[in-house]
Coordinates of C-alpha atoms (C1' of nucleotides) in Angstrom, one line a residue:
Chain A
X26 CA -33.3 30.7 -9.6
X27 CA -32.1 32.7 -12.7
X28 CA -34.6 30.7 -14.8
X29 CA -33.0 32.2 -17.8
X30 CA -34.5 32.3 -21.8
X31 CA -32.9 29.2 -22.7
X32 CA -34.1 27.0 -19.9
X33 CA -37.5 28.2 -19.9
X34 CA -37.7 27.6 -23.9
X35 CA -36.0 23.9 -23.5
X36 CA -38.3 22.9 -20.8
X37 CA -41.6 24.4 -22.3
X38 CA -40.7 22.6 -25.5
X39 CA -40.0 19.3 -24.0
X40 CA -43.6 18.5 -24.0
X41 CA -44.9 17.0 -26.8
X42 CA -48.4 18.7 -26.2
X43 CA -46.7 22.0 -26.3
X44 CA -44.7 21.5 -29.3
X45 CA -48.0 20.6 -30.9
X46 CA -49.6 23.9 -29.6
X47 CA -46.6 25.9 -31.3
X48 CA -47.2 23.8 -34.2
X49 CA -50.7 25.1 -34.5
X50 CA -49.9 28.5 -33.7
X51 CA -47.5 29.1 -36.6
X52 CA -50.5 28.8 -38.8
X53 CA -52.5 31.3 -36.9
X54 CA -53.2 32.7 -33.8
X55 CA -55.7 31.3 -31.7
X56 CA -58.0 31.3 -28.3
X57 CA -57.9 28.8 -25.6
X58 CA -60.4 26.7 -26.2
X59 CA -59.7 26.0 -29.9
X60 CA -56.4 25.4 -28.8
X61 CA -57.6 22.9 -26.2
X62 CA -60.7 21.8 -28.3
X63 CA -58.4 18.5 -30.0
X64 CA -56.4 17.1 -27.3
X65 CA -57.9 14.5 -25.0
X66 CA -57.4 16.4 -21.7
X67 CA -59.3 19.0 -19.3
X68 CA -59.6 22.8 -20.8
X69 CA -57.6 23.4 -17.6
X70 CA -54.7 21.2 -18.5
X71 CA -54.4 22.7 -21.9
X72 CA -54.7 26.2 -20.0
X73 CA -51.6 25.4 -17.9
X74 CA -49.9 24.5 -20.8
X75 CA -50.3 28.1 -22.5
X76 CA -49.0 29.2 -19.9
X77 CA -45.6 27.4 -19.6
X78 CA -45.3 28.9 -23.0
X79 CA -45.8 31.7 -22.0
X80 CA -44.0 32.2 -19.1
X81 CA -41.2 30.8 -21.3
X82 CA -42.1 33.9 -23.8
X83 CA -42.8 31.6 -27.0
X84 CA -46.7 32.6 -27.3
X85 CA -48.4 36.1 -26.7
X86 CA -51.6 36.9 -24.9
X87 CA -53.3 40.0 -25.8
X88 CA -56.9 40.0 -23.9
X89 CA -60.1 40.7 -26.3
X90 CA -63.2 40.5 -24.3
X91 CA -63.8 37.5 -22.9
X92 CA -61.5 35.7 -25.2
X93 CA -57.7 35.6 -24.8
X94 CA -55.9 35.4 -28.4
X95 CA -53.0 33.5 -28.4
X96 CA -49.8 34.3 -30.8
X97 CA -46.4 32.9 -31.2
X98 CA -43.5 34.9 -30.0
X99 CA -40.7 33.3 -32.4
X100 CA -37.8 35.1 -30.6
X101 CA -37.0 31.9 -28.1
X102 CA -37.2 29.6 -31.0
X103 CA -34.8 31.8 -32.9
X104 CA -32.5 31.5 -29.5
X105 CA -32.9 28.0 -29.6
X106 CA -31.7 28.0 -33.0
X107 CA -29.0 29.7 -32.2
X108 CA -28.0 27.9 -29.9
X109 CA -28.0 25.1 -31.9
X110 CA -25.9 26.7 -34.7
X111 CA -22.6 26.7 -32.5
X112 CA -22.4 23.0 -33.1
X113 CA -22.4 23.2 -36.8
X114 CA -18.7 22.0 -37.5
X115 CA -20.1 18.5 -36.0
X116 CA -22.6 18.4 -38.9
X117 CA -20.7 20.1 -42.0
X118 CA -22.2 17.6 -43.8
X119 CA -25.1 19.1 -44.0
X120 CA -24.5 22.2 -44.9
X121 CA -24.9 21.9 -48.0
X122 CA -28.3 20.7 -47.8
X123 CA -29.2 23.3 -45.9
X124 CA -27.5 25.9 -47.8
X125 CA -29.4 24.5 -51.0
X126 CA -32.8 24.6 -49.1
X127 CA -32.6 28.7 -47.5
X128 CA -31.3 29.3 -51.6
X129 CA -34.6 28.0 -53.2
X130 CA -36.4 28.9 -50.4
X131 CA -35.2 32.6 -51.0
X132 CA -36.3 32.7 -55.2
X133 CA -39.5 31.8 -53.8
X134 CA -40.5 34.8 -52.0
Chain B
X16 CA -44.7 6.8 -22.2
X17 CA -43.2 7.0 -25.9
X18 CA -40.7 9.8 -24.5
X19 CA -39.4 10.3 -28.1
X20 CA -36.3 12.2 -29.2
X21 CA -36.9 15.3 -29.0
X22 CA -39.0 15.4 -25.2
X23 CA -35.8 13.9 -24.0
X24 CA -33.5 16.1 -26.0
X25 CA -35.1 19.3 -25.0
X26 CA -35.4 18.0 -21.5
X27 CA -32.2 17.8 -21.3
X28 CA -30.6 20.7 -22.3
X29 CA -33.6 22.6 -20.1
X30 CA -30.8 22.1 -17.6
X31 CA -28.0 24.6 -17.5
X32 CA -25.5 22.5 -16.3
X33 CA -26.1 19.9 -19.0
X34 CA -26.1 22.5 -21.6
X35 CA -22.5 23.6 -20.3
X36 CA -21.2 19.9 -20.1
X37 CA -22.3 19.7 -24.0
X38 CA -20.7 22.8 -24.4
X39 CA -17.6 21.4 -23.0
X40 CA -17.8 18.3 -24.6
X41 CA -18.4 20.0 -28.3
X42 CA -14.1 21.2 -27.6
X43 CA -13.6 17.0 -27.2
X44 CA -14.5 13.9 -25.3
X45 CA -13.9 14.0 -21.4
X46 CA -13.8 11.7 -18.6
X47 CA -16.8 11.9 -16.1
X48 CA -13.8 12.8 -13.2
X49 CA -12.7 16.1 -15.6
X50 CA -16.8 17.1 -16.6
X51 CA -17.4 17.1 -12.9
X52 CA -14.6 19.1 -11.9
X53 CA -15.6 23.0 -12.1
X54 CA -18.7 22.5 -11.2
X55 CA -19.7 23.4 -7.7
X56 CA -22.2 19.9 -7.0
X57 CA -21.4 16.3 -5.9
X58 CA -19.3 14.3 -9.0
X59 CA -22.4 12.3 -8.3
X60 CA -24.9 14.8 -9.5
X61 CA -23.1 15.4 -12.4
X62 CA -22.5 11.6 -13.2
X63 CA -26.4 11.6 -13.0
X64 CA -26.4 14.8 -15.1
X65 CA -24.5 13.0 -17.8
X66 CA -26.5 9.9 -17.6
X67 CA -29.5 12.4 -18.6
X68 CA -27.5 13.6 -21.9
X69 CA -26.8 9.9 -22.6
X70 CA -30.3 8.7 -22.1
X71 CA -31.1 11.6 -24.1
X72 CA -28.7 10.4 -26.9
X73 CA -27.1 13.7 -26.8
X74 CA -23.9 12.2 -25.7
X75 CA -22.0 8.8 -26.0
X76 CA -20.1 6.2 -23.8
X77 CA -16.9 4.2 -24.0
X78 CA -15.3 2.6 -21.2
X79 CA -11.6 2.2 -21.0
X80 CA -10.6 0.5 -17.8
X81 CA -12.3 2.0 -14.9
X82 CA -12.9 5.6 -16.8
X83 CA -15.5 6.3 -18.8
X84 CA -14.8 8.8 -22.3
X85 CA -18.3 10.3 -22.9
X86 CA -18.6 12.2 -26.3
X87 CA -20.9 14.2 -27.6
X88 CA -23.3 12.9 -30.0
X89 CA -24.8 15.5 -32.0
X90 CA -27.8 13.7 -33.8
X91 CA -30.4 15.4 -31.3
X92 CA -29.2 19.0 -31.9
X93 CA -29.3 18.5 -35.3
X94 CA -32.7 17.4 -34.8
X95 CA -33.3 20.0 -32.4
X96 CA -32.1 22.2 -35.3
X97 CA -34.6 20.5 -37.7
X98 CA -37.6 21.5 -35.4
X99 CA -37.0 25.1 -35.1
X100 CA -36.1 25.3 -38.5
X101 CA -40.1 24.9 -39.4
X102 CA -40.5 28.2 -37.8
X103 CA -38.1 30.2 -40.3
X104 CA -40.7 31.5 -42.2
X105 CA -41.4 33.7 -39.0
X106 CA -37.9 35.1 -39.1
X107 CA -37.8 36.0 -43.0
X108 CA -35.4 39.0 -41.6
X109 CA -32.8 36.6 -40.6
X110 CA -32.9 34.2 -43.6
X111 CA -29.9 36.8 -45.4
X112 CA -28.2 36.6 -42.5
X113 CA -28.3 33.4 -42.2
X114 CA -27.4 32.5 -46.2
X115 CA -24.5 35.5 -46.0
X116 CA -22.9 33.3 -43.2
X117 CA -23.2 30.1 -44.8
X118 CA -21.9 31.2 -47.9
X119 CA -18.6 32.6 -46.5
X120 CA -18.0 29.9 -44.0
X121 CA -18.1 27.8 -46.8
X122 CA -15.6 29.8 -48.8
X123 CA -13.6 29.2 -45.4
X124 CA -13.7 25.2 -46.2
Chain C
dC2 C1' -81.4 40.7 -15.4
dA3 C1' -80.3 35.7 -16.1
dT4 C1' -77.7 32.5 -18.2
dA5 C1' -74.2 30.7 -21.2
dT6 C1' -69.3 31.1 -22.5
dA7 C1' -64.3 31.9 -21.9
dT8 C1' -61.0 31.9 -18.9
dT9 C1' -58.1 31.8 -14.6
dC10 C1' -57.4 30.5 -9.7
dA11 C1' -56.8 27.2 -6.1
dA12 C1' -56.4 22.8 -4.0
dC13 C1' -55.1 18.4 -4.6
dC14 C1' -52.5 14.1 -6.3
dT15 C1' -48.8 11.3 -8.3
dA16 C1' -44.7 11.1 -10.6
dC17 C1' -40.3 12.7 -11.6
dA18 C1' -36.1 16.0 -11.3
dG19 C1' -32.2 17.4 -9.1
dG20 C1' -29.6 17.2 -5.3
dT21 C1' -27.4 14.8 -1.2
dT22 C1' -24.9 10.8 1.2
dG23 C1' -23.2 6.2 1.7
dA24 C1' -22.4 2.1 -0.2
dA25 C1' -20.8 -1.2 -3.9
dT26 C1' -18.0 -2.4 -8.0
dA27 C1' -14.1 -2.5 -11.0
dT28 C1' -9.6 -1.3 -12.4
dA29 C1' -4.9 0.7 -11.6
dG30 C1' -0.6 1.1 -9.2
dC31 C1' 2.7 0.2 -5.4
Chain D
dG18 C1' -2.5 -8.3 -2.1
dC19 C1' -3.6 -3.6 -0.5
dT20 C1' -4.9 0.8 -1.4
dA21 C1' -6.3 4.6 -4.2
dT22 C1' -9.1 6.0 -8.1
dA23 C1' -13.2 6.1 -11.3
dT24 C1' -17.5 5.2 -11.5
dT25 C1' -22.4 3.5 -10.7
dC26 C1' -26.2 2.1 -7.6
dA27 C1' -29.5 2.8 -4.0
dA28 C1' -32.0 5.4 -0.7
dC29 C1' -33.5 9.5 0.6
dC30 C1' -35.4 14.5 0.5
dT31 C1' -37.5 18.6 -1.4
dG32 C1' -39.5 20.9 -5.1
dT33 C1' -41.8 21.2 -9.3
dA34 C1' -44.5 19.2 -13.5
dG35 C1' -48.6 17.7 -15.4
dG36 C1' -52.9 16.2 -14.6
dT37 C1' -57.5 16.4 -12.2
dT38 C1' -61.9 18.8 -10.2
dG39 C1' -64.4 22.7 -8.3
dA40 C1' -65.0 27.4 -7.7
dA41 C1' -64.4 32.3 -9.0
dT42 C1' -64.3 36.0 -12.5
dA43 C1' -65.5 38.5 -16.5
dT44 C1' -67.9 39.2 -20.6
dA45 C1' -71.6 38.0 -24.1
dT46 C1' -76.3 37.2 -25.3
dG47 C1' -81.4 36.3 -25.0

DNA sequence: CATATATTCAACCTACAGGTTGAATATAGC
DNA sequence: GCTATATTCAACCTGTAGGTTGAATATATG
């Protein structure tokens, strides 16, 4: 009943289709129907899915006219990573991978 | 119908009370008997609960005798890990965070 | 104003999730 | 061998997920 951060953002992004939709949005915003334009279900099914994501707070609806724009929230994600990070001593092996990755990835910027 | 990893790995720790027997399991293997325990549900529904994280890959098997040691596997959250990763460029403000922590955790080593 | 477009809402269907209880199975210990 | 323990299996129930279609709502545009 709690329906807490974590739960929502595990469940939203168990579906492929809506890991593809996050996909998209982190190369832009978008409305609805663009969104739902590629996939090979209903408007309405792709609909539903925006919102699972964002009841689950990973995408952002701001209303403009008739259109709704559609933005990615990365705050769960970040949670998600988080969460994820407390069970780094089972992969110390990659650390240093990692470590070498965020260090080139810095000099870049 | 493909269910791939990461549909059943984020499926799975949707669930709160998987994500806590993970959490348990990341301080060492446990019998299904000991998981089962402290929570307040059938040892049933948590036997079913753990044959979610095991279908999931998140955790693994071995039978000795009539108990069964289930370990945690942590190949999905790394690939859990992997996913949200792709979204760092949204969270630039964390990267130095991020690098100051791995850097002195790894002096730690 | 009339119509086309963008979107949600509502009802419905089927499948699965998460829980229960009651067996069945297999091993351990007296 | 008998009984207690550890566990799954199977049947069942209720709720929700993901899809459909059809209508309603709101805004653009000729």
């Amino acid at each position: 009943m709690t329906t807490p951060v974590l739960d929502l953002a595990f469940a939203a992004l168990s579906d492929p289709t809506r890991r593809e939709i996050v996909q998209r949005l982190a190369k832009g915003a978008s409305r609805v129907t663009d969104l739902a334009e590629p996939f090979d279900m209903s408007f309405n099914a792709v609909s539903k899915h925006v919102k699972v994501l964002e009841r689950a707070g990973l995408v952002r609806r701001t209303r403009a006219g008739r259109e709704h724009r559609i933005a990615l929230d990365p705050e769960p994600i970040r949670r998600i990573a988080g969460w994820a990070s407390h069970y780094e001593r089972f992969w110390s092996d990659r650390l240093d991978k990692l470590e070498a990755f965020l260090k080139t990835n810095k000099r870049r910027d």
